[in-house]
Coordinates of C-alpha atoms in Angstrom, one line a residue:
M1 CA -21.1 -2.3 -13.4
Q2 CA -18.3 -0.7 -11.8
G3 CA -15.9 -2.6 -13.3
T4 CA -15.3 -5.9 -14.8
A5 CA -14.9 -9.3 -13.2
A6 CA -11.2 -10.7 -13.3
T7 CA -11.7 -14.7 -14.4
G8 CA -9.0 -16.0 -14.8
R9 CA -8.4 -16.4 -18.3
G10 CA -5.7 -15.3 -19.9
P11 CA -2.4 -14.2 -18.6
V12 CA -2.1 -12.6 -14.8
R13 CA 0.2 -9.5 -14.5
Y14 CA 2.1 -8.4 -12.1
G15 CA 2.9 -5.0 -11.7
P16 CA 5.5 -3.2 -10.1
P17 CA 6.8 -3.0 -7.1
A18 CA 6.2 -1.0 -3.7
P19 CA 8.2 2.2 -3.7
G20 CA 10.9 1.4 -1.8
P21 CA 12.8 3.8 0.6
G22 CA 15.6 4.8 -1.1
L23 CA 17.2 4.6 2.1
P24 CA 20.1 2.4 3.6
V25 CA 18.9 0.1 6.2
L26 CA 19.0 0.5 9.5
P27 CA 21.9 -0.3 11.1
E28 CA 20.1 -1.6 14.7
L29 CA 18.0 -4.1 12.0
A30 CA 21.0 -5.8 9.9
E31 CA 22.6 -5.8 13.2
A32 CA 19.4 -8.0 14.9
L33 CA 19.4 -9.8 10.8
A34 CA 23.2 -11.0 11.0
C35 CA 22.5 -11.8 15.0
A36 CA 20.4 -14.2 13.3
A37 CA 22.1 -15.1 10.7
A38 CA 22.9 -19.4 12.3
R39 CA 19.3 -19.7 13.3
T40 CA 18.6 -22.5 11.0
E41 CA 15.2 -24.0 12.4
P42 CA 12.7 -22.8 10.1
E43 CA 10.0 -20.2 11.8
P44 CA 6.7 -22.3 12.2
P45 CA 3.8 -21.2 8.9
G46 CA 2.5 -18.3 10.7
G47 CA 5.1 -16.8 12.8
G48 CA 7.0 -17.6 16.0
P49 CA 6.6 -16.7 19.1
E50 CA 8.6 -13.4 19.1
L51 CA 8.1 -12.2 15.8
R52 CA 3.5 -12.7 16.9
E53 CA 4.5 -11.4 20.7
A54 CA 6.1 -8.0 18.8
A55 CA 2.9 -7.7 16.7
R56 CA 0.3 -8.5 19.2
G57 CA 2.6 -5.1 20.5
Y58 CA 2.4 -3.1 17.9
W59 CA -0.8 -2.7 17.1
L60 CA -2.0 -3.3 20.8
R61 CA 0.2 0.7 21.1
R62 CA -2.3 1.8 18.1
G63 CA -5.3 0.7 20.1
L64 CA -5.8 -2.8 18.7
P65 CA -5.7 -5.2 21.3
T66 CA -5.0 -8.9 19.9
P67 CA -4.0 -12.3 21.2
A68 CA -0.8 -13.1 19.9
E69 CA -3.0 -16.6 18.8
R70 CA -4.8 -14.2 16.6
V71 CA -1.8 -13.2 15.0
V72 CA -0.8 -14.6 11.6
A73 CA 2.5 -13.8 10.5
A74 CA 4.4 -14.8 6.1
P75 CA 7.0 -14.0 4.1
G76 CA 6.1 -10.6 2.9
A77 CA 2.3 -9.1 1.5
Q78 CA 1.4 -11.3 -1.6
A79 CA 1.9 -14.9 0.2
L80 CA -0.6 -13.7 3.0
L81 CA -3.1 -12.1 1.0
I82 CA -2.6 -15.5 -1.5
A83 CA -3.8 -17.6 1.8
L84 CA -6.9 -15.1 3.5
L85 CA -8.1 -14.9 0.3
G86 CA -8.2 -18.8 0.2
A87 CA -10.0 -18.3 3.8
Y88 CA -12.2 -16.2 2.9
G89 CA -13.5 -17.1 0.1
G90 CA -16.4 -14.7 -2.5
D91 CA -16.6 -12.9 -4.6
I92 CA -14.0 -9.8 -4.2
L93 CA -14.3 -5.5 -3.9
L94 CA -12.0 -3.5 -4.6
P95 CA -11.1 -0.1 -4.2
R96 CA -10.1 1.7 -8.5
P97 CA -7.5 2.4 -8.4
C98 CA -5.5 0.7 -6.0
P99 CA -2.5 -1.7 -5.2
A100 CA -0.6 -3.1 -8.5
W101 CA -0.8 -6.2 -6.6
W102 CA -4.3 -6.8 -5.2
S103 CA -6.2 -7.5 -8.2
P104 CA -3.6 -10.6 -9.7
Q105 CA -3.9 -12.1 -6.7
A106 CA -7.4 -12.2 -7.7
R107 CA -7.1 -13.2 -11.0
L108 CA -4.2 -16.1 -9.7
L109 CA -7.2 -17.6 -7.6
G110 CA -9.4 -17.3 -10.4
R111 CA -11.4 -14.8 -8.2
P112 CA -13.7 -12.5 -9.8
S113 CA -13.2 -8.9 -8.6
Y114 CA -15.3 -5.6 -8.9
H115 CA -13.8 -2.8 -9.3
V116 CA -15.9 0.1 -7.0
P117 CA -15.1 3.3 -7.8
T118 CA -13.5 5.7 -4.2
P119 CA -14.8 9.3 -3.3
A120 CA -13.7 12.5 -4.8
E121 CA -11.6 13.6 -1.4
C122 CA -9.6 10.3 -1.0
G123 CA -8.2 6.6 -2.8
G124 CA -8.3 3.5 -0.8
V125 CA -11.7 3.3 0.7
P126 CA -14.6 3.3 -2.1
D127 CA -17.8 5.3 -2.1
P128 CA -19.9 3.9 0.6
Y129 CA -22.2 4.6 -2.3
A130 CA -21.2 2.7 -5.1
L131 CA -20.0 0.4 -3.4
L132 CA -23.5 -0.4 -2.6
E133 CA -25.0 -0.2 -6.2
T134 CA -22.3 -2.5 -7.1
V135 CA -23.6 -5.9 -4.8
R136 CA -26.2 -5.4 -5.5
R137 CA -25.3 -5.4 -9.6
V138 CA -22.7 -8.3 -8.7
R139 CA -26.2 -10.5 -6.7
A140 CA -29.0 -9.2 -9.4
E141 CA -26.1 -11.5 -11.8
G142 CA -25.7 -14.3 -9.8
G143 CA -22.1 -13.3 -7.6
R144 CA -21.4 -14.1 -4.6
P145 CA -19.4 -10.9 -3.1
R146 CA -17.7 -11.6 0.2
L147 CA -14.8 -9.7 0.9
L148 CA -13.9 -6.1 0.6
L149 CA -10.7 -5.1 0.5
L150 CA -9.8 -1.4 1.6
C151 CA -7.1 1.1 2.5
V152 CA -7.1 3.3 4.9
A153 CA -3.7 5.0 4.1
D154 CA -3.5 4.4 0.6
D155 CA -1.1 3.3 -2.7
P156 CA -1.4 4.5 -5.0
T157 CA -3.0 7.8 -4.3
A158 CA -0.6 8.7 -1.5
T159 CA -3.5 10.1 1.0
V160 CA -5.3 9.6 4.0
A161 CA -9.8 8.8 4.0
P162 CA -11.1 10.6 6.3
P163 CA -12.4 8.7 9.0
E164 CA -16.3 9.2 8.6
T165 CA -15.7 8.2 5.2
V166 CA -14.0 5.1 6.3
R167 CA -16.7 4.5 8.7
E168 CA -19.3 5.1 5.5
A169 CA -17.3 2.8 3.8
C170 CA -17.6 0.0 6.5
E171 CA -20.4 -0.1 7.8
A172 CA -21.6 -0.5 3.8
A173 CA -19.9 -3.4 4.0
V174 CA -20.2 -5.5 7.1
G175 CA -24.1 -4.5 6.7
E176 CA -24.4 -6.1 3.2
G177 CA -22.7 -9.1 4.4
L178 CA -18.7 -8.9 3.5
H179 CA -16.1 -9.0 5.4
I180 CA -13.3 -6.8 5.0
I181 CA -9.0 -6.6 4.7
S182 CA -8.1 -3.6 6.0
D183 CA -4.3 -3.2 4.5
E184 CA -2.1 -0.9 6.3
T185 CA 0.4 -1.6 5.1
W186 CA 1.7 3.3 4.8
R187 CA -0.1 3.9 8.2
D188 CA 3.2 4.5 10.0
T189 CA 4.6 6.8 7.0
V190 CA 2.1 9.2 7.1
H191 CA 3.8 12.5 6.2
H192 CA 2.5 15.1 9.5
P193 CA 1.4 12.5 11.6
H194 CA 0.2 14.9 14.2
E195 CA -2.2 16.9 11.2
T196 CA -3.5 12.9 9.5
V197 CA -4.4 9.8 12.4
P198 CA -5.0 7.0 10.0
I199 CA -8.2 5.6 11.8
S200 CA -8.1 1.6 11.5
P201 CA -11.5 0.1 10.7
A202 CA -10.3 -2.7 12.7
E203 CA -11.4 0.3 15.7
M204 CA -14.4 0.7 14.1
C205 CA -15.8 -2.7 13.1
P206 CA -13.7 -4.7 15.4
E207 CA -15.6 -8.4 14.1
D208 CA -15.2 -7.4 10.9
V209 CA -12.4 -6.7 10.0
T210 CA -9.1 -8.4 9.1
V211 CA -5.0 -6.1 9.3
L212 CA -3.0 -6.2 7.1
A213 CA 0.7 -4.7 7.2
D214 CA 2.9 -5.5 4.9
L215 CA 6.8 -4.3 6.8
G216 CA 8.8 -3.0 4.2
G217 CA 5.9 0.5 4.6
A218 CA 7.3 0.9 7.2
F219 CA 10.2 -0.8 9.0
T220 CA 12.0 -3.3 6.6
P221 CA 14.1 -2.6 3.2
P222 CA 11.8 -3.9 0.1
G223 CA 14.4 -7.1 -0.1
W224 CA 13.4 -8.7 3.5
P225 CA 9.7 -10.0 2.7
A226 CA 7.8 -9.7 6.1
A227 CA 4.2 -9.5 6.9
V228 CA 1.8 -9.8 9.2
A229 CA -2.0 -10.4 9.6
R230 CA -4.2 -9.8 12.8
F231 CA -7.5 -12.0 12.6
P232 CA -10.4 -10.5 15.0
D233 CA -11.2 -11.7 18.5
T234 CA -13.8 -14.1 17.7
A235 CA -15.3 -17.8 17.3
A236 CA -15.8 -17.3 13.2
N237 CA -12.8 -15.8 12.4
A238 CA -10.7 -18.7 14.0
P239 CA -11.2 -21.7 11.2
R240 CA -10.3 -18.5 8.8
R241 CA -7.3 -18.0 10.6
A242 CA -6.6 -21.9 10.6
R243 CA -7.0 -21.7 6.5
T244 CA -5.0 -19.1 6.0
L245 CA -2.1 -21.1 8.4
D246 CA -2.2 -24.3 6.3
V247 CA -2.7 -22.4 2.8
L248 CA 0.5 -21.4 4.3
A249 CA 2.2 -24.8 5.1
A250 CA 1.4 -25.7 1.6
L251 CA 3.2 -23.4 0.0
G252 CA 5.9 -22.7 2.4
A253 CA 5.3 -19.6 2.8
V254 CA 7.6 -18.8 6.1
V255 CA 8.8 -16.4 6.7
A256 CA 13.4 -16.7 7.4
A257 CA 14.3 -16.7 11.3
P258 CA 17.0 -14.1 11.3
L259 CA 14.3 -11.8 9.2
A260 CA 11.6 -12.8 11.6
A261 CA 14.0 -12.1 14.0
A262 CA 14.8 -8.7 12.4
A263 CA 10.8 -7.9 11.7
A264 CA 10.7 -9.0 15.6
L265 CA 13.0 -6.1 16.4
A266 CA 11.7 -3.6 14.0
L267 CA 7.3 -4.1 15.5
T268 CA 9.0 -3.4 19.2
E269 CA 9.7 -0.6 18.0
P270 CA 13.2 0.7 20.2
A271 CA 13.9 4.0 19.8
P272 CA 16.5 4.2 16.6
V273 CA 13.2 2.7 14.7
V274 CA 11.3 5.2 15.5
E275 CA 13.5 7.9 15.1
R276 CA 13.9 6.8 11.7
T277 CA 10.1 6.2 10.6
R278 CA 9.7 9.4 12.2
R279 CA 12.7 11.1 9.6
A280 CA 12.5 8.8 7.0
A281 CA 8.5 9.6 6.0
A282 CA 9.3 13.3 6.8
L283 CA 11.5 13.1 4.6
H284 CA 9.7 11.5 1.9
G285 CA 7.0 14.1 2.8
R286 CA 9.0 17.5 2.1
V287 CA 9.9 15.8 -1.7
A288 CA 6.5 14.9 -1.9
A289 CA 5.0 18.2 -1.2
A290 CA 7.6 19.9 -3.5
A291 CA 6.6 17.2 -6.4
H292 CA 3.8 17.5 -6.1
Q293 CA 3.2 21.4 -6.3
A294 CA 5.5 20.7 -9.8
V295 CA 2.7 18.9 -10.9
L296 CA -0.1 21.4 -10.3
D297 CA 2.3 23.8 -11.3
V298 CA 2.4 22.6 -15.2
G299 CA -1.4 22.4 -15.3
A300 CA -1.3 18.2 -14.1
L301 CA -3.9 17.3 -11.3
A302 CA -2.6 15.0 -8.2
R303 CA -4.2 14.7 -4.9
S304 CA -2.2 16.2 -1.8
P305 CA 0.1 13.3 -0.9
Q306 CA -0.4 12.4 2.9
A307 CA 1.5 9.3 3.3
G308 CA 3.9 7.1 1.2
R309 CA 6.9 7.6 -0.6
H310 CA 5.0 9.0 -3.9
L311 CA 2.1 10.5 -5.6
Y312 CA -0.5 10.0 -8.3
A313 CA -1.0 12.0 -11.2
D314 CA -3.1 12.9 -13.6
L315 CA -2.1 14.2 -17.6
G316 CA -5.2 13.8 -18.9
S317 CA -4.4 17.6 -20.0
F318 CA -1.8 17.1 -21.5
R319 CA -3.9 14.7 -24.3
S320 CA -2.9 15.9 -27.4
R321 CA 0.5 16.9 -26.8
L322 CA 1.5 13.4 -25.9
A323 CA -0.2 12.0 -28.4
A324 CA 2.2 13.7 -30.7
H325 CA 4.4 11.7 -28.6
G326 CA 3.1 8.3 -29.3
V327 CA 1.4 8.4 -25.9
T328 CA -2.5 7.2 -26.2
D329 CA -3.0 5.8 -23.3
S330 CA -1.8 4.7 -19.4
M331 CA 0.3 1.8 -20.7
E332 CA 2.4 4.3 -23.1
L333 CA 2.3 6.7 -20.5
E334 CA 3.9 4.7 -17.6
D335 CA 7.5 3.9 -21.0
Y336 CA 7.0 7.5 -21.9
L337 CA 8.0 8.8 -18.3
T338 CA 10.6 5.7 -17.3
A339 CA 11.9 6.5 -20.2
R340 CA 12.4 10.0 -19.6
L341 CA 13.4 10.1 -15.5
A342 CA 15.5 7.3 -15.4
A343 CA 12.9 5.7 -12.7
P344 CA 9.8 3.5 -12.8
A345 CA 6.4 5.7 -13.3
P346 CA 4.1 2.8 -13.9
G347 CA 0.9 3.6 -15.3
G348 CA -3.2 4.2 -14.1
H349 CA -3.7 0.6 -15.7
R350 CA -1.5 -1.1 -12.8
F351 CA -4.0 0.6 -10.1
G352 CA -7.1 -0.5 -11.8
D353 CA -7.8 2.1 -13.7
E354 CA -9.1 2.8 -17.1
L355 CA -6.3 1.9 -19.4
G356 CA -7.0 5.2 -21.6
A357 CA -7.0 7.6 -18.9
L358 CA -3.0 9.4 -18.8
R359 CA -2.8 8.2 -15.4
V360 CA 1.1 7.1 -13.5
R361 CA 2.3 7.1 -10.0
L362 CA 5.4 8.4 -9.9
S363 CA 8.3 8.1 -7.4
T364 CA 10.4 10.6 -3.9
G365 CA 12.9 7.4 -3.3
P366 CA 14.3 8.5 -7.3
L367 CA 14.2 12.2 -5.8
L368 CA 17.2 11.8 -2.7
G369 CA 19.9 11.4 -4.4
S370 CA 22.1 9.0 -6.4
T371 CA 24.1 7.4 -3.4
E372 CA 24.6 5.9 -0.9
E373 CA 26.3 9.2 1.0
Q374 CA 22.8 11.3 -0.8
R375 CA 20.2 9.8 0.1
L376 CA 21.8 9.9 4.2
D377 CA 22.6 13.2 3.2
S378 CA 19.4 13.8 2.5
L379 CA 17.3 12.0 5.7
E380 CA 19.9 14.4 7.7
A381 CA 19.0 18.0 6.6
A382 CA 17.2 20.2 8.6
D383 CA 16.0 21.4 4.7
P384 CA 16.7 18.3 2.5
L385 CA 15.0 21.3 -0.2
Q386 CA 17.9 23.1 -0.3
L387 CA 19.8 20.1 -0.6
P388 CA 21.7 20.6 -4.4
H389 CA 21.4 16.9 -4.9
V390 CA 17.8 17.1 -4.3
R391 CA 17.1 20.1 -6.0
E392 CA 18.3 19.7 -9.2
A393 CA 16.6 15.7 -9.1
L394 CA 13.7 18.2 -8.4
S395 CA 14.8 20.6 -11.4
R396 CA 14.9 17.5 -14.2
F397 CA 11.2 15.7 -12.3
A398 CA 9.6 19.2 -13.7
A399 CA 11.5 19.3 -16.3
V400 CA 10.5 16.6 -17.8
L401 CA 6.8 17.7 -16.9
T402 CA 7.1 21.5 -18.7
E403 CA 7.3 19.4 -21.5
L404 CA 4.2 17.9 -21.8
R405 CA 2.2 21.4 -21.9

């Protein structure tokens, strides 16, 4: 079968956090949070009116009209996905590789999950033919596939799936009766927005897609947990939204009021937020492209990064050399590169890849500088690659890879 079931037996292994921006908090967001510090009343489960209205406007600007009563907010994507999985039920299908935190959620709930290979051109979205075959086999073995998780702008591969690939995967899923949860955390971190435009599955299959977005992807610091979900505007999905609210209430998973104020401001996208988001995406895009070239220069493989703050490298061509260093799988590769780069380098096993495959996610945040001043200089520079601290960081990065040849 394509993938293996996670039955809930054995330890739940939590993956690494998403790649951080490496940039200071936007002053306007810090001010919004500080001004709301005196708000002591808790937000209701699912978020208060201000936050849900801000999320409604955010999606409307992206071509997804959304009544505010179809929006749910939670303190981070993990809590929100737990609630969504609990609300929708059934076995779960995931692309391989996938975000490191998805599989642990399924295991925590004791829900079977199955990985499906992605097409050659991108990650985040399953190959439609492999998806159909996996569904068939799961059902033949007595399983109940009900949900497909995907992310058009992908962590870990940093790719953006072409619209035709998204459409084919969604049509295959809906044709088999699967509901789709589309994680769109990284859609606003596209490096070249005029060249690469993420298309939400909710535009293609509006009645069969729930959209999830963690604000830590593009708008807020990782330590400010806030995420929102958009439910389809159909009668069939109203009970699922209610069930999601029940789970969040049972968990006490509410957004802190000061964070809700900052998140609402971010989602309304005033000019400073738009400008910071654009400049941060462009900065990480420039640095990711340089890091990607360094990977290719030594003979390793990686898809060209198009979004996010990372790239996903395959170092399988260095297997013999790595074995001489005691590195024979992605777990050992993670330990080795994390020590050599002095920065997190989670192995592919964290993302559902085979343990024996020598793949690793490499973040661009550590390449922006070691101090707040250096990182701000990187953000403001016309050509960040010409800054001494960025050149030095990229040189160290390339040197570590060169040692593996």
